[in-house]
Coordinates of C-alpha atoms in Angstrom, one line a residue:
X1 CA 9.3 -17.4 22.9
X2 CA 10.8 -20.6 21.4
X3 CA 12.9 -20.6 17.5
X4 CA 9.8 -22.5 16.7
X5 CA 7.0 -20.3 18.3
X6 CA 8.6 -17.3 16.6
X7 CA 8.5 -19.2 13.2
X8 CA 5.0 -19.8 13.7
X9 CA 4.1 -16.4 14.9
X10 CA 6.0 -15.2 11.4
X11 CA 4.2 -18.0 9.3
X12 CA 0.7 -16.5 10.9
X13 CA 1.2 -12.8 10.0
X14 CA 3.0 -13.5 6.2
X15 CA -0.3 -15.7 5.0
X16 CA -2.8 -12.8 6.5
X17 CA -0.4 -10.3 4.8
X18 CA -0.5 -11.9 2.1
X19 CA -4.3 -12.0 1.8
X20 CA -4.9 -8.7 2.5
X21 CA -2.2 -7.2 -0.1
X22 CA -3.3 -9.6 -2.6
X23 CA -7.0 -8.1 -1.9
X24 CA -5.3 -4.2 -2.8
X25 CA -4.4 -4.9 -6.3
X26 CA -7.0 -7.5 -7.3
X27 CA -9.6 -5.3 -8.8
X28 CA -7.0 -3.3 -10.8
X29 CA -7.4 -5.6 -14.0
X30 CA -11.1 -5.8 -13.0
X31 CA -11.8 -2.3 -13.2
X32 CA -12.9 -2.2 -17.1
X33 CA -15.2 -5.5 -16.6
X34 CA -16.5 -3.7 -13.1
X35 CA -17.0 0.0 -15.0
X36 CA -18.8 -2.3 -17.6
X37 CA -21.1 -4.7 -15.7
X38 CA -21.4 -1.7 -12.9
X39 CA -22.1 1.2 -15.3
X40 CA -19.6 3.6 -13.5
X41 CA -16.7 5.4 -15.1
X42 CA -13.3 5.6 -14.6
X43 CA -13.1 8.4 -11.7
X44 CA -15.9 6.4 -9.8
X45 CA -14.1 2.9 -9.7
X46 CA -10.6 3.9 -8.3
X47 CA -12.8 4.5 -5.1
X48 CA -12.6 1.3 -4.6
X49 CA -8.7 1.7 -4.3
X50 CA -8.8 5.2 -2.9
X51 CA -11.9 4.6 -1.1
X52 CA -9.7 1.8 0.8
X53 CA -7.0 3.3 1.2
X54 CA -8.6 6.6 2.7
X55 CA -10.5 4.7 5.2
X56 CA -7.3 2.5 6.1
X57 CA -5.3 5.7 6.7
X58 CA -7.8 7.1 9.0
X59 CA -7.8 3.4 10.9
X60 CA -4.5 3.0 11.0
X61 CA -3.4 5.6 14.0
X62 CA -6.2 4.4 16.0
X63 CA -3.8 0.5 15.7
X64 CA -1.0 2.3 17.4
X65 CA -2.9 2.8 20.3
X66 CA -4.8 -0.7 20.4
X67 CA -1.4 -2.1 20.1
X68 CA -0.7 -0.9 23.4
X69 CA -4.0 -1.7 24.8
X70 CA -4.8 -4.9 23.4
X71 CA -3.0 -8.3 23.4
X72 CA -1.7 -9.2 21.0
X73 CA -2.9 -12.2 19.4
X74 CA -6.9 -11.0 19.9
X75 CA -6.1 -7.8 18.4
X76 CA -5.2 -9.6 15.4
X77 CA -8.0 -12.1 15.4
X78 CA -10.2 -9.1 15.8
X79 CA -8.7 -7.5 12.6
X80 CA -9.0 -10.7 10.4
X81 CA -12.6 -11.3 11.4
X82 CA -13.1 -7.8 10.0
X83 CA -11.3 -8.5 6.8
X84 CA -13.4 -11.7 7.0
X85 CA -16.8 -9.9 7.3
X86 CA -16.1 -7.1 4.5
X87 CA -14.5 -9.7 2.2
X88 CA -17.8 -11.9 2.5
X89 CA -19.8 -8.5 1.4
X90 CA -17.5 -7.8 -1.7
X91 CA -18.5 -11.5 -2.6
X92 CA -22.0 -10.8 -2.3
X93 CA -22.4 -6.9 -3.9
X94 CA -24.6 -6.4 -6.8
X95 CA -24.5 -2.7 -6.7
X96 CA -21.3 0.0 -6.7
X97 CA -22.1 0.8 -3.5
X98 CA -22.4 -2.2 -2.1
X99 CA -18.9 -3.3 -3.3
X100 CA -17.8 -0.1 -1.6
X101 CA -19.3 -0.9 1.6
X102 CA -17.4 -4.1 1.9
X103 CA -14.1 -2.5 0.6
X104 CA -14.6 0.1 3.5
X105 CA -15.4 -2.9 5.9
X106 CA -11.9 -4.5 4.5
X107 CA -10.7 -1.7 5.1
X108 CA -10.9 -1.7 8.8
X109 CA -9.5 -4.9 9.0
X110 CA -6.5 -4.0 7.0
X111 CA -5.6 -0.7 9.0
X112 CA -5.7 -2.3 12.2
X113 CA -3.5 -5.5 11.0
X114 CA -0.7 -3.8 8.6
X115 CA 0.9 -1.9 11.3
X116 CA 0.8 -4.7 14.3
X117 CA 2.5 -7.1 11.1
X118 CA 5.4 -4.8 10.4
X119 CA 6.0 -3.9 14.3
X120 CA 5.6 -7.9 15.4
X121 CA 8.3 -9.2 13.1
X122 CA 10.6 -5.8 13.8
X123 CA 10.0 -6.4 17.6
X124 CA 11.5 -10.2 17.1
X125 CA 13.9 -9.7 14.9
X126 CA 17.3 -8.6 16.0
X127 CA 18.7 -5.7 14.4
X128 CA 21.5 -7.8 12.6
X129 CA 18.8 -9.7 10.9
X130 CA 16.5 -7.6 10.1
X131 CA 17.1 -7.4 6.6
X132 CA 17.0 -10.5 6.2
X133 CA 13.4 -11.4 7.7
X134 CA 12.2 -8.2 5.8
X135 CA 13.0 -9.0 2.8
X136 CA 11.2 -12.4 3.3
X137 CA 8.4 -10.4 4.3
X138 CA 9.3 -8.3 1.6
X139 CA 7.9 -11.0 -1.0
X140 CA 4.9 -11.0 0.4
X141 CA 4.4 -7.3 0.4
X142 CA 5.9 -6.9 -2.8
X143 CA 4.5 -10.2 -4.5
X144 CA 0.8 -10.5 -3.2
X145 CA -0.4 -7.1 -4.8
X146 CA 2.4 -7.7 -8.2
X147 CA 0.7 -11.3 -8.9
X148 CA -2.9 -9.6 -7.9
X149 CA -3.7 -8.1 -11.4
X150 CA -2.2 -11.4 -13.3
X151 CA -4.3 -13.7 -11.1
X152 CA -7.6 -11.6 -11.8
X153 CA -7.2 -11.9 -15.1
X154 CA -7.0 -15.3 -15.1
X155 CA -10.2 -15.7 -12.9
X156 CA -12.0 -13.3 -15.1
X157 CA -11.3 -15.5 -18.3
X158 CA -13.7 -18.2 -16.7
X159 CA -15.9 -16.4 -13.5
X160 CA -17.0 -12.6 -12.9
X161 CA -15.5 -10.5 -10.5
X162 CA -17.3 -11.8 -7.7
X163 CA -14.6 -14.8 -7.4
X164 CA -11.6 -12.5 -7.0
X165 CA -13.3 -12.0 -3.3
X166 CA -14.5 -15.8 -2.8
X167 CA -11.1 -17.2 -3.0
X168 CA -10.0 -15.3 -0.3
X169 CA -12.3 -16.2 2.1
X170 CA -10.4 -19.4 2.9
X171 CA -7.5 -18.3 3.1
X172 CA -8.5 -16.1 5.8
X173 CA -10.2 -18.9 7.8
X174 CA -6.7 -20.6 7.8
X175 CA -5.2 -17.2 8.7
X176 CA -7.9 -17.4 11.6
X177 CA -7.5 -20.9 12.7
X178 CA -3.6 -20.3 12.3
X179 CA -3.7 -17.2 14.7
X180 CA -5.8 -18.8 17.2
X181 CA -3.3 -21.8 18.0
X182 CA -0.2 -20.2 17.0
X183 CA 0.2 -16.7 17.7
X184 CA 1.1 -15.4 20.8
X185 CA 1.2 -12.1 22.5
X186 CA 4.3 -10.4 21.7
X187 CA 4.0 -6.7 22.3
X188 CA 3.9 -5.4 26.0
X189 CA 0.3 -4.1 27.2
X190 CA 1.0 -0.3 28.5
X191 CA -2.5 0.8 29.3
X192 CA -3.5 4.7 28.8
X193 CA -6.7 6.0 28.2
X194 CA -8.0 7.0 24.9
X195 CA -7.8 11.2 24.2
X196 CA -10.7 11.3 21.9
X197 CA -9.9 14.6 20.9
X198 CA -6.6 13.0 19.2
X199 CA -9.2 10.3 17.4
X200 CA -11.4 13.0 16.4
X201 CA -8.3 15.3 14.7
X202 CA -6.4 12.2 13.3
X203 CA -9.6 10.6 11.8
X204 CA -11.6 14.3 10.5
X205 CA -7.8 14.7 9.5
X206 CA -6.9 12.1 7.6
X207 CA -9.9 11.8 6.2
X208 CA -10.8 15.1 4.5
X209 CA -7.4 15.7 3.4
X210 CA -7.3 12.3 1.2
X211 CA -11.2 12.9 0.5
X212 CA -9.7 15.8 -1.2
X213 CA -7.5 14.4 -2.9
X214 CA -9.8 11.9 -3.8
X215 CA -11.4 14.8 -5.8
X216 CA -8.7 16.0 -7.8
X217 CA -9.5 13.1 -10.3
X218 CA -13.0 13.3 -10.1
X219 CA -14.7 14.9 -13.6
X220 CA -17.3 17.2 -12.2
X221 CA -16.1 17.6 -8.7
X222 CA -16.5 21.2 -7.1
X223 CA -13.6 22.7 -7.4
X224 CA -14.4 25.0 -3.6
X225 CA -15.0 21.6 -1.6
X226 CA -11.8 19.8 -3.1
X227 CA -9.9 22.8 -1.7
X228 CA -11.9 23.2 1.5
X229 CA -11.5 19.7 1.9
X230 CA -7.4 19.8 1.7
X231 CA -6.9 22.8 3.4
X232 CA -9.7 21.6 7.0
X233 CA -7.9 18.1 6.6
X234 CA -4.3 19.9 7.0
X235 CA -5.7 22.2 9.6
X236 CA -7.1 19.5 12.1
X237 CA -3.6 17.1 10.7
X238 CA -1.8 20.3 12.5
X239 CA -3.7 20.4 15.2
X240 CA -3.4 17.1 16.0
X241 CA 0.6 17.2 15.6
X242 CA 0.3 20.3 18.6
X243 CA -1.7 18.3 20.5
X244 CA 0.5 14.9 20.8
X245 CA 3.4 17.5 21.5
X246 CA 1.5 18.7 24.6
X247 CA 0.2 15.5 26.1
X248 CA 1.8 13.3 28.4
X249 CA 1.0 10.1 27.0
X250 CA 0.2 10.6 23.3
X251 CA -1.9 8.9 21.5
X252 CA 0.8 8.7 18.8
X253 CA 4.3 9.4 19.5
X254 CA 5.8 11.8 16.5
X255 CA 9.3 11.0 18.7
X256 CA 10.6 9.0 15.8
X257 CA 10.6 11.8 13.5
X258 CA 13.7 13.2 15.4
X259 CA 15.9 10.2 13.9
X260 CA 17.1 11.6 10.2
X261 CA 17.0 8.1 9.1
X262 CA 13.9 7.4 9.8
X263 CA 12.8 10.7 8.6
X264 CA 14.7 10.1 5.3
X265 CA 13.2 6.7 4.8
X266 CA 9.9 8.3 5.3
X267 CA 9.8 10.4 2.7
X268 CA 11.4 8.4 0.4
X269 CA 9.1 6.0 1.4
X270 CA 6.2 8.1 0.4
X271 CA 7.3 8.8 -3.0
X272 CA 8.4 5.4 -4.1
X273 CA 4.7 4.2 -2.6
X274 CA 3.2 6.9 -5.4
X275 CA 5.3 5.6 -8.4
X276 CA 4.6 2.0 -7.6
X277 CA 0.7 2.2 -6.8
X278 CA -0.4 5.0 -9.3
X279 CA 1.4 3.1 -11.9
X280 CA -0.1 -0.6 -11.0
X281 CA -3.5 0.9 -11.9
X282 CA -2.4 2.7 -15.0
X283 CA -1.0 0.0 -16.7
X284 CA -3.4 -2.6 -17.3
X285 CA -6.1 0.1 -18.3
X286 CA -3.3 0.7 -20.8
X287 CA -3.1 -3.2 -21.9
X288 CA -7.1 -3.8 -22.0
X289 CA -8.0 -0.8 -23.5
X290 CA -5.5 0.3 -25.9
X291 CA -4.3 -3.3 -26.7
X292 CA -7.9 -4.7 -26.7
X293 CA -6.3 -7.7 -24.9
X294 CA -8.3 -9.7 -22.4
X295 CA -8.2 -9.1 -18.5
X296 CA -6.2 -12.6 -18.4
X297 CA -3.3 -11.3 -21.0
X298 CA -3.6 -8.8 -18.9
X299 CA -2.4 -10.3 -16.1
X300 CA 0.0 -12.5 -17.6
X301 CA 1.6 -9.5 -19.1
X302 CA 2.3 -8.2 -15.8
X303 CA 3.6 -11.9 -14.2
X304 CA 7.2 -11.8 -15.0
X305 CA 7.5 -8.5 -12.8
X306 CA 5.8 -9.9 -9.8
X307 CA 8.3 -13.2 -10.4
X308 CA 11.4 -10.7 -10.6
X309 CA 10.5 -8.7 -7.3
X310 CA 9.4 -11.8 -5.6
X311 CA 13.3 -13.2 -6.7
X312 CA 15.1 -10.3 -5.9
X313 CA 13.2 -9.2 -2.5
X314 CA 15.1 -11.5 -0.2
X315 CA 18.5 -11.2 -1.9
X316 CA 18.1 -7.5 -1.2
X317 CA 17.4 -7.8 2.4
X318 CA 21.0 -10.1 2.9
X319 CA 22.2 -7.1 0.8
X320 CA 21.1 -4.9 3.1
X321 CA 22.3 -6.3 6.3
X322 CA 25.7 -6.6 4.8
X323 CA 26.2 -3.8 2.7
X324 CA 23.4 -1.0 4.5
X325 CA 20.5 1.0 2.6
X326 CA 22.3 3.4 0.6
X327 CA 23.2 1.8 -2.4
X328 CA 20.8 -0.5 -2.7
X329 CA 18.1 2.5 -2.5
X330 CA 20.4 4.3 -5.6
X331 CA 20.8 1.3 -7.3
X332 CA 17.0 0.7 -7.1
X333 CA 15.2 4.1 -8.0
X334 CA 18.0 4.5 -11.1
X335 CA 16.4 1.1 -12.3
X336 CA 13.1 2.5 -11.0
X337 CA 13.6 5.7 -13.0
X338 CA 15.0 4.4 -15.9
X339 CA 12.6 1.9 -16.8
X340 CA 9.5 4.0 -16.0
X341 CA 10.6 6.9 -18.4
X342 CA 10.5 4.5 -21.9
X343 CA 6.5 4.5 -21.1
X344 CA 6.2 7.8 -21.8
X345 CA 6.7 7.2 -25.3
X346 CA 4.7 4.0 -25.3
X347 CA 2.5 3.3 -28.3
X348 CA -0.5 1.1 -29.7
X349 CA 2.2 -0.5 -31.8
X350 CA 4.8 -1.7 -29.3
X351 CA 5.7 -5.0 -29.2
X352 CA 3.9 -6.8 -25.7
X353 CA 7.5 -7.7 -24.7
X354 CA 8.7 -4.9 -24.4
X355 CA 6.0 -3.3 -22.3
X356 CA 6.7 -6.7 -20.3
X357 CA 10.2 -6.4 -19.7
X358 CA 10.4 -2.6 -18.8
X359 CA 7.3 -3.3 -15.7
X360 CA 9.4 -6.3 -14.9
X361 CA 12.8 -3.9 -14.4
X362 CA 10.3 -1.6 -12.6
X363 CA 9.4 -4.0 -10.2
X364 CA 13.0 -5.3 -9.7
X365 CA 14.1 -1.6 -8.4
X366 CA 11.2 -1.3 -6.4
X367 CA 12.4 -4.3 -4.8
X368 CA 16.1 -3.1 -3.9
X369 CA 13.7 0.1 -2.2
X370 CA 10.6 -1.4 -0.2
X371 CA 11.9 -3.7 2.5
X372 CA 15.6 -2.3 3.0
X373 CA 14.4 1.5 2.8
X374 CA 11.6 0.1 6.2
X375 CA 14.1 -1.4 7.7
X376 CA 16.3 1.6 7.2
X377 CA 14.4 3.7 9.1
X378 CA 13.1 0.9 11.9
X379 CA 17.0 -0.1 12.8
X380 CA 17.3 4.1 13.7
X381 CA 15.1 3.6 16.6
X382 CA 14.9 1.8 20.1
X383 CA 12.2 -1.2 19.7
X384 CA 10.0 1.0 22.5
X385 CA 9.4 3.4 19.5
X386 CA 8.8 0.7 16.8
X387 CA 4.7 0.9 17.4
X388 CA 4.6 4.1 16.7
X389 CA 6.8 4.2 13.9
X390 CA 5.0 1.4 12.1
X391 CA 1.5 3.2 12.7
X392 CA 3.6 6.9 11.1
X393 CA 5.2 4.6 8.6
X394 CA 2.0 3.1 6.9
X395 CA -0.5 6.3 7.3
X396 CA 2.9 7.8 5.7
X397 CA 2.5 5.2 3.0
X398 CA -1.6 5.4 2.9
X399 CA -1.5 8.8 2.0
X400 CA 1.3 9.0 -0.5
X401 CA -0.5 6.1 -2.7
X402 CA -4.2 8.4 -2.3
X403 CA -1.7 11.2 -4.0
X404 CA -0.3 9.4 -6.6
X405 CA -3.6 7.6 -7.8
X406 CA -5.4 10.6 -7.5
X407 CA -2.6 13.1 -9.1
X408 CA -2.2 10.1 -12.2
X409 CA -6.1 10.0 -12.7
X410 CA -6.7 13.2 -12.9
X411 CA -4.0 13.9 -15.6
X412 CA -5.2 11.1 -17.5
X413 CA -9.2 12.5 -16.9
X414 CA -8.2 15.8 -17.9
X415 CA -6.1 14.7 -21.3
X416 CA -9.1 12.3 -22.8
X417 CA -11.8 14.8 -21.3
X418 CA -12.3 15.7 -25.3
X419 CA -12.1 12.5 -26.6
X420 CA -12.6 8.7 -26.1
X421 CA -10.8 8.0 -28.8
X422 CA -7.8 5.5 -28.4
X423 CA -5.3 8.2 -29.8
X424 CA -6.6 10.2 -27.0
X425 CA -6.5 8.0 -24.2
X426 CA -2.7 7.1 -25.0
X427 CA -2.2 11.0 -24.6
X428 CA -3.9 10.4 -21.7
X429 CA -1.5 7.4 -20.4
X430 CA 1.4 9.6 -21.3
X431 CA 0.7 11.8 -19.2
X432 CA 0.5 10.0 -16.1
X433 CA 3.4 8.0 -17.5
X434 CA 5.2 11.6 -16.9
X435 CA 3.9 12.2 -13.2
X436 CA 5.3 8.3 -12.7
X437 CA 8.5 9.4 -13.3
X438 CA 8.8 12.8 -12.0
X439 CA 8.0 11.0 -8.4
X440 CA 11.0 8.4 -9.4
X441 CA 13.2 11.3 -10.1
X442 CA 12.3 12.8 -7.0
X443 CA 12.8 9.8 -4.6
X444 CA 16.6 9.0 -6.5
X445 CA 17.7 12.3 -5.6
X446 CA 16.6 12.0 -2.3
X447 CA 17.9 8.6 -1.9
X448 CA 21.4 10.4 -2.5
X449 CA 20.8 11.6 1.3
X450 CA 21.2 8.4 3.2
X451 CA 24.2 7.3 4.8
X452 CA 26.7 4.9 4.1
X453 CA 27.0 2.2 6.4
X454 CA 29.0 2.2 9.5
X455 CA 31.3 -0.8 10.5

């Protein structure tokens, strides 16, 4: 391809990435005026987050091999027509479940498009300037779902939730009539046939492990199916990791796993995916409901952090190609850490700029982490590995944000399970606050382990 085709190819995939991460955080500032106009309670609305992110994960493996199968530019039609359909249902719910049926639809959509996004723009980017393009990328990933809670809560000031899906249905008929003339098939077709016992393990899997976890936050859940849930989900997980061992042609390669970078960047990966997500849905409940401030101050509150990591994203990737991953990584989770810690010991009574300057640091060490840490672990590998890598790299992802919403829920559920008052729902923020933080502290040690740079 052409400078100019390749511009246009990247110009394709950043506006549909842009849609469908904007689509994962919009409802967070929504949830209190959906619990409210949907009569559901708090552990039944984040199943509209973990909902879509369960049903992504299990999607997601099944890309890999499509990726291989399918060319390029209709796979990715295919997955925005999806996006398109389940969107159009969000729009058009009355009910809970209804809105969950279209965010499962999404869903689809999403799982099959995240992975073929990262591995396209790794695939034409040389490994010089990887950091670079990523962290362009990087403000889409990192900006779309930071600005999604301060752009709800604008719209809900003037319209009901139903507009938060509406205005993305034209951006994804541009991202359609955008593909169509501009993008062009970039991955090599290697044509294997489909070992549906690997789709059956991955998908019963995946799927009962984070429907598990999915449980850990719900009030009345049975305690015997949560457990049978997580332990049959690891069971067929490890089944399926024996199987792509034995075969021939697997249906995902676990060959990257061998590279310690990449294995590093994985888990650290995981863990800063946990702190970033959990937290995004934990804070505005916070804002609304212990502030009383509207869904729209809401959002505002939260819009000098998206503008900070949308800022910083591409100065880290130039970063990154000159200086490598390590201390940027450092340098971001001690920001990371530091700032998340003060919430802790947040109050009803702390001034709003405080609150607004701590997410914004937050959100400017997640951005030294994101996009360099990927790119990390994708310059480890040969480009004949980078399908597979992405596909292990987002259900990596998938799963670590299922555990973080799920773990901060449920500690939250648990503290105000006596009370509703607003004393005891700050205990209850608290405590999630502390499970935010733990994960930072986790992923800065961790980060200790990567490399320095070789000339």
């Amino acid at each position: 391809m052409t400078n100019k085709q390749t511009k246009l190819v990247f110009m394709t995939l950043l506006l549909g990435t842009f849609a469908m991460f904007l689509n994962q955080t919009l409802l967070t500032t929504a949830y209190p005026s959906l619990m409210k106009d949907l009569s559901v309670s708090t552990d039944y609305v984040q199943w509209l987050t973990t909902g879509f992110l369960l049903v992504t994960a299990v999607v997601i493996p099944l890309s890999g091999w499509l990726m291989h199968q399918v060319n390029t530019k209709y796979l990715y039609i295919a997955s925005q027509i999806i996006f398109l359909i389940g969107t159009s249902l969000c729009y058009a719910a009355s009910s809970f479940s209804q809105l969950l049926f279209g965010r499962v639809i999404q869903a689809i959509g999403v799982g099959i498009a995240m992975p073929l996004f990262q591995t396209v723009l790794l695939y034409l980017s040389p490994k010089n300037e990887r950091g670079a393009i990523m962290g362009i990328a990087g403000i889409v990933i990192g900006l779309a779902p930071a600005i999604g809670p301060s752009l709800s809560g604008f719209i809900l000031t003037m319209y009901n939730w139903h507009v938060l899906f509406l205005m993305l249905i034209p951006i994804i008929v541009v991202v359609l009539f955008l593909t169509f003339f501009f993008m062009r098939p970039v991955l090599p077709i290697e044509k294997t046939k489909l070992d549906s016992f690997s789709v059956i393990e991955s998908s019963l899997g995946l799927g009962l492990l984070l429907y598990g976890l999915s449980l850990i936050s719900a009030k009345h859940a049975n305690k015997w199916l949560l457990i049978a849930s997580i332990v049959v989900g690891c069971v067929f997980i490890y089944r399926f990791v024996l199987r792509q061992k034995k075969l021939s042609n697997p249906f995902l390669s676990l060959e990257p796993f061998k590279q310690k970078d990449y294995l590093i960047s994985c888990i650290l990966l995981a863990i800063a995916n946990m702190a970033m997500i959990s937290f995004e849905m934990v804070i505005p409940m916070y804002i609304q409901n212990i502030r009383n401030m509207s869904p729209f101050e809401s959002g505002l509150s939260l819009l000098p952090g998206a503008i900070a990591l949308g800022i910083m994203s591409p100065i880290s990737g130039k970063l990154f190609d000159k200086y490598g991953a390590r201390g940027l990584c450092i340098a971001g989770m001690a920001i990371l850490t530091a700032f998340t810690f003060p919430f802790v010991f947040i109050k009803s009574t702390t001034p709003m700029v405080i609150v607004i300057i701590f997410y914004a640091f937050r959100l400017l060490g997640i951005s030294m982490v994101l996009m360099p840490l990927t790119t990390f672990g994708m310059n480890a590998l040969p480009n004949s590995e980078l399908r597979d890598a992405s596909v292990i790299n987002k259900t990596t992802k998938q799963i670590a944000s299922s555990l973080g919403t799920a773990i901060m829920i449920s500690v939250m559920t648990m503290v105000t399970n006596t009370s509703n008052s607003p004393q005891t729902l700050l205990k209850g923020y608290h405590g999630s606050f502390y499970v935010a933080t733990f994960f930072c502290l986790v992923a800065l040690v961790i980060s200790f382990k990567i490399p320095k740079k070789t000339v």
